[in-house]
Tab-separated table of C-alpha atoms and ligand atoms in Angstrom:
chain	number	residue	atom	x	y	z
A	24	UNK	CA	-180.393	-113.420	121.179
A	25	UNK	CA	-182.694	-113.155	124.447
A	26	UNK	CA	-183.390	-110.793	127.013
A	27	UNK	CA	-181.372	-112.613	129.053
A	28	UNK	CA	-178.568	-111.752	126.426
A	29	UNK	CA	-179.152	-108.103	126.902
A	30	UNK	CA	-178.867	-108.329	130.242
A	31	UNK	CA	-175.312	-109.791	130.251
A	32	UNK	CA	-174.322	-107.442	127.755
A	33	UNK	CA	-175.038	-104.458	130.164
A	34	UNK	CA	-173.442	-105.944	132.975
A	35	UNK	CA	-170.586	-106.123	131.157
A	36	UNK	CA	-170.547	-102.754	129.630
A	37	UNK	CA	-171.440	-101.277	133.185
A	38	UNK	CA	-168.339	-102.964	134.249
A	39	UNK	CA	-166.066	-101.727	131.391
A	40	UNK	CA	-167.575	-98.772	131.790
A	41	UNK	CA	-165.800	-98.712	135.830
A	42	UNK	CA	-162.445	-99.139	134.055
A	43	UNK	CA	-162.289	-96.057	132.248
A	44	UNK	CA	-160.324	-93.997	133.876
A	45	UNK	CA	-160.019	-90.989	131.247
A	46	UNK	CA	-162.569	-89.324	128.826
A	47	UNK	CA	-160.821	-90.547	125.819
A	48	UNK	CA	-161.311	-94.146	127.341
A	49	UNK	CA	-164.881	-93.304	127.744
A	50	UNK	CA	-165.439	-92.085	123.985
A	51	UNK	CA	-163.704	-95.223	123.300
A	52	UNK	CA	-166.112	-97.082	125.078
A	53	UNK	CA	-169.178	-95.193	123.849
A	54	UNK	CA	-168.169	-96.153	119.958
A	55	UNK	CA	-167.638	-99.903	121.243
A	56	UNK	CA	-171.433	-99.980	122.560
A	57	UNK	CA	-173.079	-97.473	120.731
A	58	UNK	CA	-170.981	-96.663	117.410
A	59	UNK	CA	-172.135	-97.535	113.486
A	60	UNK	CA	-170.954	-101.165	114.476
A	61	UNK	CA	-171.707	-101.111	118.158
A	62	UNK	CA	-172.541	-103.792	119.927
A	63	UNK	CA	-176.238	-102.152	121.291
A	64	UNK	CA	-176.951	-101.823	117.319
A	65	UNK	CA	-176.206	-104.977	116.526
A	66	UNK	CA	-178.514	-105.943	119.306
A	67	UNK	CA	-181.434	-104.234	118.044
A	68	UNK	CA	-180.852	-105.895	114.872
A	69	UNK	CA	-181.481	-109.346	116.102
A	70	UNK	CA	-185.081	-107.814	117.220
A	71	UNK	CA	-186.538	-109.293	113.423
A	72	UNK	CA	-185.193	-112.763	114.570
A	73	UNK	CA	-186.814	-112.603	117.725
A	74	UNK	CA	-190.312	-114.987	117.441
A	75	UNK	CA	-193.430	-112.769	117.220
A	76	UNK	CA	-194.158	-113.426	121.211
A	77	UNK	CA	-191.181	-112.710	122.302
A	78	UNK	CA	-190.735	-109.213	120.339
A	79	UNK	CA	-192.500	-107.022	122.774
A	80	UNK	CA	-190.726	-107.875	125.612
A	81	UNK	CA	-186.961	-108.223	124.047
A	82	UNK	CA	-187.827	-104.852	122.766
A	83	UNK	CA	-188.700	-103.274	125.756
A	84	UNK	CA	-185.773	-104.895	127.582
A	85	UNK	CA	-183.194	-103.450	125.137
A	86	UNK	CA	-184.610	-99.985	125.300
A	87	UNK	CA	-184.097	-100.093	129.032
A	88	UNK	CA	-180.828	-101.156	128.564
A	89	UNK	CA	-179.670	-98.278	126.072
A	90	UNK	CA	-181.272	-95.728	128.439
A	91	UNK	CA	-179.271	-97.174	131.320
A	92	UNK	CA	-176.172	-97.492	129.972
A	93	UNK	CA	-176.817	-93.543	128.075
A	94	UNK	CA	-176.886	-92.473	131.439
A	95	UNK	CA	-174.049	-94.162	133.313
A	96	UNK	CA	-172.111	-92.967	130.244
A	97	UNK	CA	-173.288	-89.634	130.539
A	98	UNK	CA	-172.212	-89.175	134.545
A	99	UNK	CA	-168.895	-91.163	134.248
A	100	UNK	CA	-168.154	-88.534	131.315
A	101	UNK	CA	-168.813	-85.918	133.488
A	102	UNK	CA	-167.534	-86.965	136.434
A	103	UNK	CA	-164.171	-87.910	134.688
A	104	UNK	CA	-163.863	-83.742	133.043
A	105	UNK	CA	-164.486	-82.459	136.133
A	106	UNK	CA	-161.689	-84.578	137.675
A	107	UNK	CA	-159.498	-83.270	134.248
A	108	UNK	CA	-160.245	-79.790	135.365
A	109	UNK	CA	-159.032	-80.616	139.029
A	110	UNK	CA	-156.036	-81.965	138.018
A	111	UNK	CA	-154.788	-79.345	135.827
A	112	UNK	CA	-156.021	-76.478	138.521
A	113	UNK	CA	-153.556	-78.361	140.883
A	114	UNK	CA	-150.786	-79.078	138.733
A	115	UNK	CA	-150.831	-76.103	136.640
A	116	UNK	CA	-152.085	-73.290	139.452
A	117	UNK	CA	-152.624	-70.077	137.649
A	118	UNK	CA	-151.741	-67.177	139.936
A	119	UNK	CA	-153.858	-64.115	138.766
A	120	UNK	CA	-151.841	-61.870	141.041
A	121	UNK	CA	-148.705	-62.300	139.073
A	122	UNK	CA	-147.727	-58.766	137.114
A	123	UNK	CA	-148.291	-59.380	133.366
A	124	UNK	CA	-145.440	-60.199	130.591
A	125	UNK	CA	-144.787	-56.537	128.992
A	126	UNK	CA	-145.139	-57.482	124.647
A	127	UNK	CA	-141.738	-56.332	123.568
A	128	UNK	CA	-142.555	-52.855	121.400
A	129	UNK	CA	-140.796	-52.652	118.032
A	130	UNK	CA	-139.255	-49.603	116.888
A	131	UNK	CA	-138.450	-47.830	113.285
A	132	UNK	CA	-135.209	-48.996	111.621
A	133	UNK	CA	-132.252	-46.366	111.783
A	134	UNK	CA	-132.005	-46.091	108.374
A	135	UNK	CA	-135.904	-45.106	108.374
A	136	UNK	CA	-135.492	-42.682	111.236
A	137	UNK	CA	-132.802	-40.717	109.345
A	138	UNK	CA	-134.453	-40.827	106.438
A	139	UNK	CA	-137.268	-39.347	108.150
A	140	UNK	CA	-135.459	-36.731	109.616
A	141	UNK	CA	-134.297	-35.689	106.417
A	142	UNK	CA	-137.378	-35.160	105.456
A	143	UNK	CA	-138.300	-33.372	108.156
A	144	UNK	CA	-135.416	-30.876	107.295
A	145	UNK	CA	-136.220	-30.419	103.682
A	146	UNK	CA	-139.986	-29.819	104.336
A	147	UNK	CA	-139.269	-26.842	106.677
A	148	UNK	CA	-136.866	-25.696	103.875
A	149	UNK	CA	-139.956	-26.136	101.530
A	150	UNK	CA	-138.736	-29.112	99.403
A	151	UNK	CA	-141.622	-32.020	98.564
A	152	UNK	CA	-140.618	-35.783	98.434
A	153	UNK	CA	-140.994	-37.633	94.957
A	154	UNK	CA	-140.062	-41.107	94.404
A	155	UNK	CA	-139.036	-43.201	91.226
A	156	UNK	CA	-138.072	-46.755	90.186
A	157	UNK	CA	-135.445	-48.620	91.214
A	158	UNK	CA	-134.934	-50.114	87.987
A	159	UNK	CA	-134.034	-47.985	84.840
A	160	UNK	CA	-133.659	-47.677	82.037
A	161	UNK	CA	-129.268	-47.008	80.433
A	162	UNK	CA	-130.498	-44.105	78.870
A	163	UNK	CA	-131.817	-42.700	82.545
A	164	UNK	CA	-129.328	-43.952	84.887
A	165	UNK	CA	-126.950	-42.469	81.985
A	166	UNK	CA	-127.459	-41.104	78.865
A	167	UNK	CA	-129.795	-37.899	79.806
A	168	UNK	CA	-127.363	-37.277	82.624
A	169	UNK	CA	-124.673	-36.176	80.106
A	170	UNK	CA	-123.000	-39.727	79.760
A	171	UNK	CA	-123.556	-41.583	76.307
A	172	UNK	CA	-122.753	-44.809	75.498
A	173	UNK	CA	-118.987	-45.671	76.078
A	174	UNK	CA	-118.365	-42.307	78.258
A	175	UNK	CA	-115.735	-43.042	80.894
A	176	UNK	CA	-117.219	-41.482	83.061
A	177	UNK	CA	-119.706	-44.394	83.487
A	178	UNK	CA	-117.124	-46.503	85.121
A	179	UNK	CA	-117.838	-44.351	88.401
A	180	UNK	CA	-120.530	-46.297	88.980
A	181	UNK	CA	-119.715	-50.401	88.941
A	182	UNK	CA	-123.258	-51.099	88.182
A	183	UNK	CA	-125.602	-54.187	88.101
A	184	UNK	CA	-126.977	-55.276	84.626
A	185	UNK	CA	-130.114	-56.977	84.275
A	186	UNK	CA	-130.868	-59.761	81.532
A	187	UNK	CA	-133.130	-57.419	79.534
A	188	UNK	CA	-130.694	-55.447	77.824
A	189	UNK	CA	-130.509	-51.653	78.381
A	190	UNK	CA	-132.338	-52.479	81.830
A	191	UNK	CA	-130.328	-51.602	85.424
A	192	UNK	CA	-130.535	-50.901	88.759
A	193	UNK	CA	-130.195	-47.641	89.206
A	194	UNK	CA	-126.807	-46.686	90.633
A	195	UNK	CA	-127.734	-43.966	92.104
A	196	UNK	CA	-131.306	-41.567	92.498
A	197	UNK	CA	-130.058	-39.072	89.826
A	198	UNK	CA	-132.083	-40.902	86.856
A	199	UNK	CA	-135.216	-39.250	89.116
A	200	UNK	CA	-134.138	-35.552	88.232
A	201	UNK	CA	-135.251	-36.577	84.613
A	202	UNK	CA	-138.209	-38.187	86.169
A	203	UNK	CA	-139.618	-34.973	87.837
A	204	UNK	CA	-138.162	-32.350	84.861
A	205	UNK	CA	-140.139	-34.581	82.622
A	206	UNK	CA	-143.567	-34.527	85.300
A	207	UNK	CA	-143.030	-30.899	85.923
A	208	UNK	CA	-143.219	-30.115	82.525
A	209	UNK	CA	-141.681	-26.791	82.678
A	210	UNK	CA	-142.445	-25.442	85.909
A	211	UNK	CA	-140.501	-24.602	88.868
A	212	UNK	CA	-139.107	-27.711	90.904
A	213	UNK	CA	-137.971	-28.127	94.623
A	214	UNK	CA	-138.006	-31.592	95.626
A	215	UNK	CA	-135.869	-34.533	97.380
A	216	UNK	CA	-136.274	-38.039	95.986
A	217	UNK	CA	-135.569	-40.701	98.450
A	218	UNK	CA	-134.663	-44.346	97.370
A	219	UNK	CA	-132.408	-47.628	97.376
A	220	UNK	CA	-129.256	-47.750	94.583
A	221	UNK	CA	-127.275	-50.776	93.909
A	222	UNK	CA	-123.817	-50.692	93.414
A	223	UNK	CA	-121.321	-53.897	92.447
A	224	UNK	CA	-118.733	-52.337	94.318
A	225	UNK	CA	-116.339	-53.888	96.864
A	226	UNK	CA	-118.194	-54.044	100.202
A	227	UNK	CA	-116.674	-52.190	103.244
A	228	UNK	CA	-116.891	-50.259	106.335
A	229	UNK	CA	-117.930	-47.109	104.399
A	230	UNK	CA	-119.503	-48.951	101.180
A	231	UNK	CA	-122.397	-51.216	100.911
A	232	UNK	CA	-124.075	-52.846	98.011
A	233	UNK	CA	-126.885	-51.959	98.482
A	234	UNK	CA	-127.736	-48.400	100.021
A	235	UNK	CA	-130.087	-45.038	100.632
A	236	UNK	CA	-129.613	-41.878	98.594
A	237	UNK	CA	-131.662	-38.757	99.025
A	238	UNK	CA	-131.203	-36.599	95.459
A	239	UNK	CA	-132.241	-33.499	95.606
A	240	UNK	CA	-133.342	-30.752	92.601
A	241	UNK	CA	-134.228	-27.537	92.095
A	242	UNK	CA	-134.619	-25.761	89.164
A	243	UNK	CA	-135.870	-22.175	88.105
A	244	UNK	CA	-134.741	-18.978	87.119
A	245	UNK	CA	-131.970	-17.397	88.702
A	246	UNK	CA	-131.039	-20.731	91.050
A	247	UNK	CA	-127.610	-19.992	91.946
A	248	UNK	CA	-124.422	-21.913	93.380
A	249	UNK	CA	-124.805	-19.479	96.514
A	250	UNK	CA	-128.194	-21.502	96.913
A	251	UNK	CA	-126.911	-24.863	96.450
A	252	UNK	CA	-123.996	-23.792	99.291
A	253	UNK	CA	-126.933	-22.160	101.710
A	254	UNK	CA	-128.908	-25.029	101.542
A	255	UNK	CA	-126.360	-27.686	102.107
A	256	UNK	CA	-125.111	-25.675	104.813
A	257	UNK	CA	-129.127	-24.788	106.206
A	258	UNK	CA	-129.247	-28.807	105.997
A	259	UNK	CA	-125.980	-29.793	107.744
A	260	UNK	CA	-126.514	-27.175	110.933
A	261	UNK	CA	-129.848	-29.026	111.297
A	262	UNK	CA	-128.456	-32.257	111.040
A	263	UNK	CA	-125.462	-32.404	112.926
A	264	UNK	CA	-125.546	-29.029	115.133
A	265	UNK	CA	-123.665	-25.516	114.915
A	266	UNK	CA	-120.455	-27.576	116.379
A	267	UNK	CA	-119.554	-29.740	113.771
A	268	UNK	CA	-117.250	-28.687	110.390
A	269	UNK	CA	-119.237	-28.903	106.706
A	270	UNK	CA	-116.438	-28.789	103.724
A	271	UNK	CA	-117.110	-28.147	100.370
A	272	UNK	CA	-114.442	-29.098	97.687
A	273	UNK	CA	-114.688	-29.214	94.223
A	274	UNK	CA	-115.196	-32.336	92.551
A	275	UNK	CA	-116.512	-33.769	89.278
A	276	UNK	CA	-119.640	-35.309	87.958
A	277	UNK	CA	-120.843	-34.802	84.186
A	278	UNK	CA	-124.242	-33.941	84.884
A	279	UNK	CA	-122.891	-30.487	86.920
A	280	UNK	CA	-121.092	-28.152	86.321
A	281	UNK	CA	-119.446	-27.203	88.344
A	282	UNK	CA	-119.593	-29.942	91.016
A	283	UNK	CA	-118.844	-30.040	94.403
A	284	UNK	CA	-118.780	-32.962	97.549
A	285	UNK	CA	-119.445	-32.140	100.823
A	286	UNK	CA	-117.487	-33.864	103.910
A	287	UNK	CA	-118.104	-33.593	107.974
A	288	UNK	CA	-115.275	-34.021	110.203
A	289	UNK	CA	-115.567	-37.378	112.455
A	290	UNK	CA	-116.215	-37.133	115.899
A	291	UNK	CA	-112.636	-35.819	117.428
A	292	UNK	CA	-113.066	-38.188	120.575
A	293	UNK	CA	-113.915	-41.235	118.867
A	294	UNK	CA	-111.108	-43.893	118.868
A	295	UNK	CA	-112.015	-44.901	115.207
A	296	UNK	CA	-111.585	-42.120	113.402
A	297	UNK	CA	-108.142	-42.197	111.814
A	298	UNK	CA	-109.293	-45.650	110.656
A	299	UNK	CA	-112.963	-44.520	109.351
A	300	UNK	CA	-111.630	-41.055	107.789
A	301	UNK	CA	-108.842	-43.207	105.853
A	302	UNK	CA	-106.759	-40.455	107.860
A	303	UNK	CA	-108.133	-37.018	107.035
A	304	UNK	CA	-110.627	-36.593	109.883
A	305	UNK	CA	-113.707	-35.946	107.092
A	306	UNK	CA	-116.238	-38.434	105.733
A	307	UNK	CA	-118.026	-37.498	102.514
A	308	UNK	CA	-121.674	-37.122	102.693
A	309	UNK	CA	-123.087	-36.020	99.544
A	310	UNK	CA	-122.058	-34.829	95.883
A	311	UNK	CA	-123.470	-31.573	94.315
A	312	UNK	CA	-123.208	-28.898	91.758
A	313	UNK	CA	-125.141	-26.439	89.170
A	314	UNK	CA	-127.171	-29.227	86.837
A	315	UNK	CA	-125.384	-29.333	83.238
A	316	UNK	CA	-127.449	-27.500	80.169
A	317	UNK	CA	-127.606	-30.914	78.793
A	318	UNK	CA	-129.395	-32.639	81.627
A	319	UNK	CA	-131.757	-29.663	81.864
A	320	UNK	CA	-132.413	-30.436	78.032
A	321	UNK	CA	-133.029	-33.834	78.120
A	322	UNK	CA	-135.703	-33.051	80.849
A	323	UNK	CA	-137.546	-30.674	78.786
A	324	UNK	CA	-136.057	-27.231	80.360
A	325	UNK	CA	-134.167	-24.343	78.479
A	326	UNK	CA	-131.108	-23.851	80.044
A	327	UNK	CA	-131.257	-20.038	78.602
A	328	UNK	CA	-134.147	-19.389	80.831
A	329	UNK	CA	-133.751	-21.559	83.942
A	330	UNK	CA	-130.650	-22.929	86.041
A	331	UNK	CA	-130.935	-25.667	88.827
A	332	UNK	CA	-128.557	-27.460	91.506
A	333	UNK	CA	-128.727	-30.865	92.495
A	334	UNK	CA	-127.064	-32.792	95.017
A	335	UNK	CA	-127.067	-36.933	95.928
A	336	UNK	CA	-126.563	-37.434	99.891
A	337	UNK	CA	-126.148	-40.893	101.948
A	338	UNK	CA	-128.013	-40.672	104.782
A	339	UNK	CA	-126.467	-44.351	106.208
A	340	UNK	CA	-123.159	-42.171	106.210
A	341	UNK	CA	-124.810	-39.486	107.828
A	342	UNK	CA	-125.839	-41.584	110.958
A	343	UNK	CA	-122.665	-42.981	111.002
A	344	UNK	CA	-121.550	-39.780	111.384
A	345	UNK	CA	-124.273	-38.875	114.263
A	346	UNK	CA	-123.627	-42.009	116.087
A	347	UNK	CA	-119.797	-42.988	115.346
A	348	UNK	CA	-121.001	-46.004	113.664
A	349	UNK	CA	-117.899	-47.797	112.556
A	350	UNK	CA	-119.383	-49.958	109.931
A	351	UNK	CA	-121.981	-49.365	107.480
A	352	UNK	CA	-122.585	-53.354	107.193
A	353	UNK	CA	-124.320	-53.072	110.140
A	354	UNK	CA	-127.475	-51.542	108.564
A	355	UNK	CA	-128.524	-54.469	106.618
A	356	UNK	CA	-127.507	-57.812	108.950
A	357	UNK	CA	-130.544	-57.310	111.711
A	358	UNK	CA	-128.438	-57.709	114.423
A	359	UNK	CA	-130.940	-56.757	117.218
A	360	UNK	CA	-128.040	-55.480	119.637
A	361	UNK	CA	-127.480	-52.749	116.840
A	362	UNK	CA	-131.106	-52.190	116.232
A	363	UNK	CA	-132.274	-51.557	119.658
A	364	UNK	CA	-129.592	-48.552	120.194
A	365	UNK	CA	-131.704	-46.499	118.014
B	4	LIG	C1	-123.806	-40.252	93.243
B	4	LIG	O1	-124.344	-40.662	93.420
B	4	LIG	C2	-124.124	-38.945	92.340
B	4	LIG	N1	-125.217	-39.005	91.368
B	4	LIG	C3	-124.456	-37.562	93.545
B	4	LIG	C4	-125.440	-36.043	93.271
B	4	LIG	C5	-126.307	-35.972	92.513
B	4	LIG	C6	-123.913	-35.185	92.641
B	4	LIG	C7	-126.556	-34.658	91.943
B	4	LIG	C8	-124.372	-34.307	91.803
B	4	LIG	C9	-125.644	-33.707	91.650
B	4	LIG	P1	-121.469	-40.836	94.891
B	4	LIG	O2	-121.179	-41.840	94.080
B	4	LIG	O3	-120.328	-39.438	95.137
B	4	LIG	O4	-122.346	-39.517	93.877
B	4	LIG	O5	-122.955	-41.213	95.475
B	4	LIG	C10	-123.406	-40.045	97.079
B	4	LIG	C11	-123.466	-40.470	98.474
B	4	LIG	O6	-123.991	-41.377	98.275
B	4	LIG	C12	-121.755	-40.410	98.382
B	4	LIG	O7	-121.535	-39.182	99.155
B	4	LIG	C13	-122.285	-41.441	99.975
B	4	LIG	O8	-122.767	-40.698	101.078
B	4	LIG	C14	-123.502	-42.184	99.419
B	4	LIG	N2	-122.819	-43.138	98.757
B	4	LIG	C15	-122.171	-43.915	97.348
B	4	LIG	N3	-122.118	-45.204	97.433
B	4	LIG	C16	-122.280	-45.540	98.491
B	4	LIG	C17	-122.141	-47.022	98.798
B	4	LIG	N4	-121.678	-47.721	98.346
B	4	LIG	N5	-122.514	-46.934	100.098
B	4	LIG	C18	-123.438	-46.535	101.158
B	4	LIG	N6	-123.356	-45.329	100.506
B	4	LIG	C19	-122.862	-44.871	99.607
């Protein structure tokens, strides 16, 4: 190789450079000439084969060609970048005077909203909130609630059993009563226990297999049925307003004696009233009663000294009553057309 070859290489490189139309082509050109296996590197490699007297001239020429090509490349690269910018500005013009797009605001799920409403009312009535587990032992869900093994009342709750013997998904929040009593260790109690419950029952417009309950428990000296009635009616007035009717019926639960159930009348102007209330005009929102002496004992309280009342309510049923919602399944379907209305 001689200095002539270097000049030919230079001419050829410059010509190819001119044909590069964009940044990617320029970078490929650069690799072709200046990469590790590039032609310029190869040219410098030839230096050791050049006769001694020509070495200096060859070396100087190689350095000149390298500098010239590098300069030409950098100029071409800057020009290509500028061209690309101009193209993007003219083909995709940005109008900075356009109004911005508002991000869509999220909101609380209706089930969370109704729970918070319930918490606020009971907080005003002096109740504390206490949470207990969703996976329970058979003993907590049934036995300590006055339902020994094989008690027929266990059939009131279609239970999801786990693969671990004697461990179930809680069918109601009532086992929380035992947890609270044991934690309070003899002191007076006034709490609500919100949480998810699970039942293996037929899904319908009013019943889901997974639903919220809010349990209430008050234990102390001289607590009576009149306190229960007063608490429930005060709550219902706050929740549904003074015009809605509250109906209290006698009922049966193994863990309360006496037991009651409470219904609210469905909005009269709703065309679905008959269908959703099975023709009665009422929807049940809770079960309640005076805590059974056996349950007080299981919680470590002496039924000779204290009495108590308890209730278990369905918040989703209450939201249905407030807004004449015709299907409880809407809660967990995640249909934005439903959720956005709250
Ligand atoms: C109970 O679960 C009792 N533990 C309530 C109780 C507590 C009684 C304390 C006495 C003392 P029940 O199965 O009726 O009772 O359910 C209570 C409320 O939960 C119902 O009134 C209803 O509002 C709601 N509920 C029950 N099952 C479902 C379901 N499948 N889907 C939605 N809500 C339900």
